[in-house]
Short mmCIF file of C-alpha atoms in Angstrom, two decimals:
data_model
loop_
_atom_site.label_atom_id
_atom_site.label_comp_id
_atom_site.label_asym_id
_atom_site.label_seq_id
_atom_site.Cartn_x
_atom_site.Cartn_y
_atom_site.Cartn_z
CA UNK A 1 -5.83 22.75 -5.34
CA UNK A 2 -4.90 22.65 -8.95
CA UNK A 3 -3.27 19.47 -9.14
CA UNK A 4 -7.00 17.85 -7.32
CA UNK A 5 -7.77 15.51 -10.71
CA UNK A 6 -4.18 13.99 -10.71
CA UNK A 7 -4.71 13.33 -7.13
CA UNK A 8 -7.81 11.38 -7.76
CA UNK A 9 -6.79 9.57 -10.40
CA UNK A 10 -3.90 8.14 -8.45
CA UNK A 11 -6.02 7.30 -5.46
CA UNK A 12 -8.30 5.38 -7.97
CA UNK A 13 -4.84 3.49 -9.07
CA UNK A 14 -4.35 2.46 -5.77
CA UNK A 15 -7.86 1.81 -5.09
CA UNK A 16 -7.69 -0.35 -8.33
CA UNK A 17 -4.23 -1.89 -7.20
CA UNK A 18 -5.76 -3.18 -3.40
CA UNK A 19 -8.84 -4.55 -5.68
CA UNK A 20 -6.51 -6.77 -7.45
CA UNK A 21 -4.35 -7.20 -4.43
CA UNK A 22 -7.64 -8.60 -2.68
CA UNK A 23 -8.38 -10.84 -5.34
CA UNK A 24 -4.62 -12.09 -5.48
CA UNK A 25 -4.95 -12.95 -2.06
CA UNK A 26 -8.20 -14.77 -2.12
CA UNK A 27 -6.98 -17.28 -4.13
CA UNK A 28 -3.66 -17.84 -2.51
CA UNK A 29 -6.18 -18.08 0.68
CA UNK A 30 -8.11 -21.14 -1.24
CA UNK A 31 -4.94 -23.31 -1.60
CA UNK A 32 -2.93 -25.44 0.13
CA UNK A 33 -0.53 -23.56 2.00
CA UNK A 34 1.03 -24.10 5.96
CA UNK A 35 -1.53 -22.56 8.82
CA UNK A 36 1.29 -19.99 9.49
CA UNK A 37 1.24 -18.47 5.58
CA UNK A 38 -2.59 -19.06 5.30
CA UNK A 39 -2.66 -16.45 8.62
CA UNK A 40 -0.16 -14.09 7.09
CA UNK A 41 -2.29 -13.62 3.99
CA UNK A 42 -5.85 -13.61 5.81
CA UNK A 43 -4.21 -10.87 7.92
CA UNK A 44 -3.30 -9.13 4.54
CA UNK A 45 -6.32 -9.52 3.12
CA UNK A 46 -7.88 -8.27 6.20
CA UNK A 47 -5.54 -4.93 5.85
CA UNK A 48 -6.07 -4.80 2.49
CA UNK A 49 -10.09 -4.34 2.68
CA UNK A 50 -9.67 -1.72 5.59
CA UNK A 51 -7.31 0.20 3.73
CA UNK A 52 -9.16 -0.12 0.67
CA UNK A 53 -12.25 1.47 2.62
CA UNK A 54 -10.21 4.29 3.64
CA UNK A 55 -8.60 5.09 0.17
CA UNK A 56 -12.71 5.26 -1.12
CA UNK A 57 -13.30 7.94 1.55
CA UNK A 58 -10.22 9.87 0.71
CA UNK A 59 -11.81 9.22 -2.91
CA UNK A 60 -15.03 10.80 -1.80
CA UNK A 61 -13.62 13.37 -0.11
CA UNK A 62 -11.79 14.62 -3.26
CA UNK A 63 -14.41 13.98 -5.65
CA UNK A 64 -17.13 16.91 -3.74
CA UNK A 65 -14.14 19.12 -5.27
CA UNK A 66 -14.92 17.58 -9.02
CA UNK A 67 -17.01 15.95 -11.53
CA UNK A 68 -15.74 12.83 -12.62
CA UNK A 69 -17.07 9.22 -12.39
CA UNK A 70 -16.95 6.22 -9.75
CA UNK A 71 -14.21 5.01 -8.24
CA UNK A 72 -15.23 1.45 -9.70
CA UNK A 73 -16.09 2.55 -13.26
CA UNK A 74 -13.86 -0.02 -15.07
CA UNK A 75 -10.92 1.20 -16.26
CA UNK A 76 -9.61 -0.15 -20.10
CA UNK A 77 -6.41 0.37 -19.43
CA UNK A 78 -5.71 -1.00 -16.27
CA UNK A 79 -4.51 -4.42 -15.81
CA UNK A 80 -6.03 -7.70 -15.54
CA UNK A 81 -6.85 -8.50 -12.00
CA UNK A 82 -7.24 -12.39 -12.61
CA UNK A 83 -4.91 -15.08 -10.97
CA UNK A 84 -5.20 -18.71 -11.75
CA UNK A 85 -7.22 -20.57 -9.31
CA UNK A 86 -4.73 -23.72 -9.09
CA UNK A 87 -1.87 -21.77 -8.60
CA UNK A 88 -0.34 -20.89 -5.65
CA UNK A 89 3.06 -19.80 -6.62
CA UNK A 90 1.40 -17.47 -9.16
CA UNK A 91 -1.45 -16.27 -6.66
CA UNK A 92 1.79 -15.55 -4.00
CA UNK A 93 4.51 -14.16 -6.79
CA UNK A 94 0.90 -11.62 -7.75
CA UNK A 95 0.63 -10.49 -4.18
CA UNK A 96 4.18 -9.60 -3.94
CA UNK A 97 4.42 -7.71 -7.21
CA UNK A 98 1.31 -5.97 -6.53
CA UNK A 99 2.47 -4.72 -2.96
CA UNK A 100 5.10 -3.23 -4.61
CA UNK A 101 3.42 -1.36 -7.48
CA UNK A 102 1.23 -0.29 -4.35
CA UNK A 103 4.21 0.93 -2.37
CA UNK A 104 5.32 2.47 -5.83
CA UNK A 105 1.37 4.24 -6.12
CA UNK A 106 1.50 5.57 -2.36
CA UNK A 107 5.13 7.11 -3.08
CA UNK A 108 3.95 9.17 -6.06
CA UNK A 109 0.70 10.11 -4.35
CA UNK A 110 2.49 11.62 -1.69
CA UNK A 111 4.52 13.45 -3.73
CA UNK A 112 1.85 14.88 -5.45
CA UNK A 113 0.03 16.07 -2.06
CA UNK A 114 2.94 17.38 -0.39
CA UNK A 115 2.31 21.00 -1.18
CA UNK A 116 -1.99 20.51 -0.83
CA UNK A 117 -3.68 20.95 2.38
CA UNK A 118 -4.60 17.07 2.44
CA UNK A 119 -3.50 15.69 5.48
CA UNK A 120 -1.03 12.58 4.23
CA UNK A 121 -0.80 11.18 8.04
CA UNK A 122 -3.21 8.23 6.77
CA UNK A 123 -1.34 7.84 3.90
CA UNK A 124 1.92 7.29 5.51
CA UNK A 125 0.71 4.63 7.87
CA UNK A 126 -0.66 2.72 4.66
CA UNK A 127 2.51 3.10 2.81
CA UNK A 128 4.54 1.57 6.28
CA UNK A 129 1.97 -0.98 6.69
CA UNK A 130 2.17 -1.67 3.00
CA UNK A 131 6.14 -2.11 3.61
CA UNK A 132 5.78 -4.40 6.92
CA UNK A 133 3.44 -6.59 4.88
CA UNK A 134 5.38 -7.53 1.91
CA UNK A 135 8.85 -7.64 3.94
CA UNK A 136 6.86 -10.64 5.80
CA UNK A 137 6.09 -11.85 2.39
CA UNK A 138 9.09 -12.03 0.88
CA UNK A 139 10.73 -13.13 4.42
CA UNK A 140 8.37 -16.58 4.09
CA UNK A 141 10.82 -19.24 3.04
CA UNK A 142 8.82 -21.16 -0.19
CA UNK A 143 8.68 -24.05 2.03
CA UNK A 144 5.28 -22.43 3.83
CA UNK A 145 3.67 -22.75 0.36
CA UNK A 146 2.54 -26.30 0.55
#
């Protein structure tokens, strides 16, 4: 695979991406906000740790094929990953916008491995569950944020 460095960097983006994205949604989790949207986001942020797990083994799985460094060496040019603590409507406008960059990350990675040998059957049911979860985001009326 010649392309197996590009690959890895974008599975560190999304890797990066669910980090904020679980961060995001541990605050949102710490406000006031209706039993029904404080289980839609513990469900997310459930998702989001499994999924994160699996993009670290695809991660590992790449990197026996390179040197490079850890998938949580910081990174000074990605973005900030903080999300005010008293704010719910930021904490909840942050989720959405990150599922979508995510969504956005998972599209180019799978173009990019469509011609490897990796198997992108894993990869597809994260992008679809990725979809599912912020269609029920954006479906919440702003009435379930207290």
């Amino acid at each position: 695979m010649e392309n197996v460095k590009d690959i890895v960097k974008q599975v560190i983006k999304i890797w990066r991406l669910f980090k904020t994205q679980q961060s995001a949604l541990a605050v949102a989790m710490r406000q006031d906000v209706s039993c029904e949207m404080r289980n839609l986001l513990s469900r997310d942020y459930m998702i989001c740790l499994v999924i994160k797990k699996e993009m670290a083994n695809l991660y590992d799985s790449l990197k026996c094929c390179m040197r490079d460094g850890c998938i949580t060496r910081p990174d000074q040019h990605y973005a900030d990953t903080t999300v005010p603590s008293d704010d719910v409507n930021m904490a909840f406008s942050k989720i959405v916008n990150v599922h979508q960059q995510i969504i956005t990350e998972y599209r180019i990675l799978l173009d990019m491995i469509k011609d490897t040998s990796i198997n992108a059957s894993i990869l597809h049911q994260h992008l679809d569950q990725m979809e599912k979860m912020s269609e029920d985001l954006s479906a919440r009326p702003p009435a379930l944020i207290l």
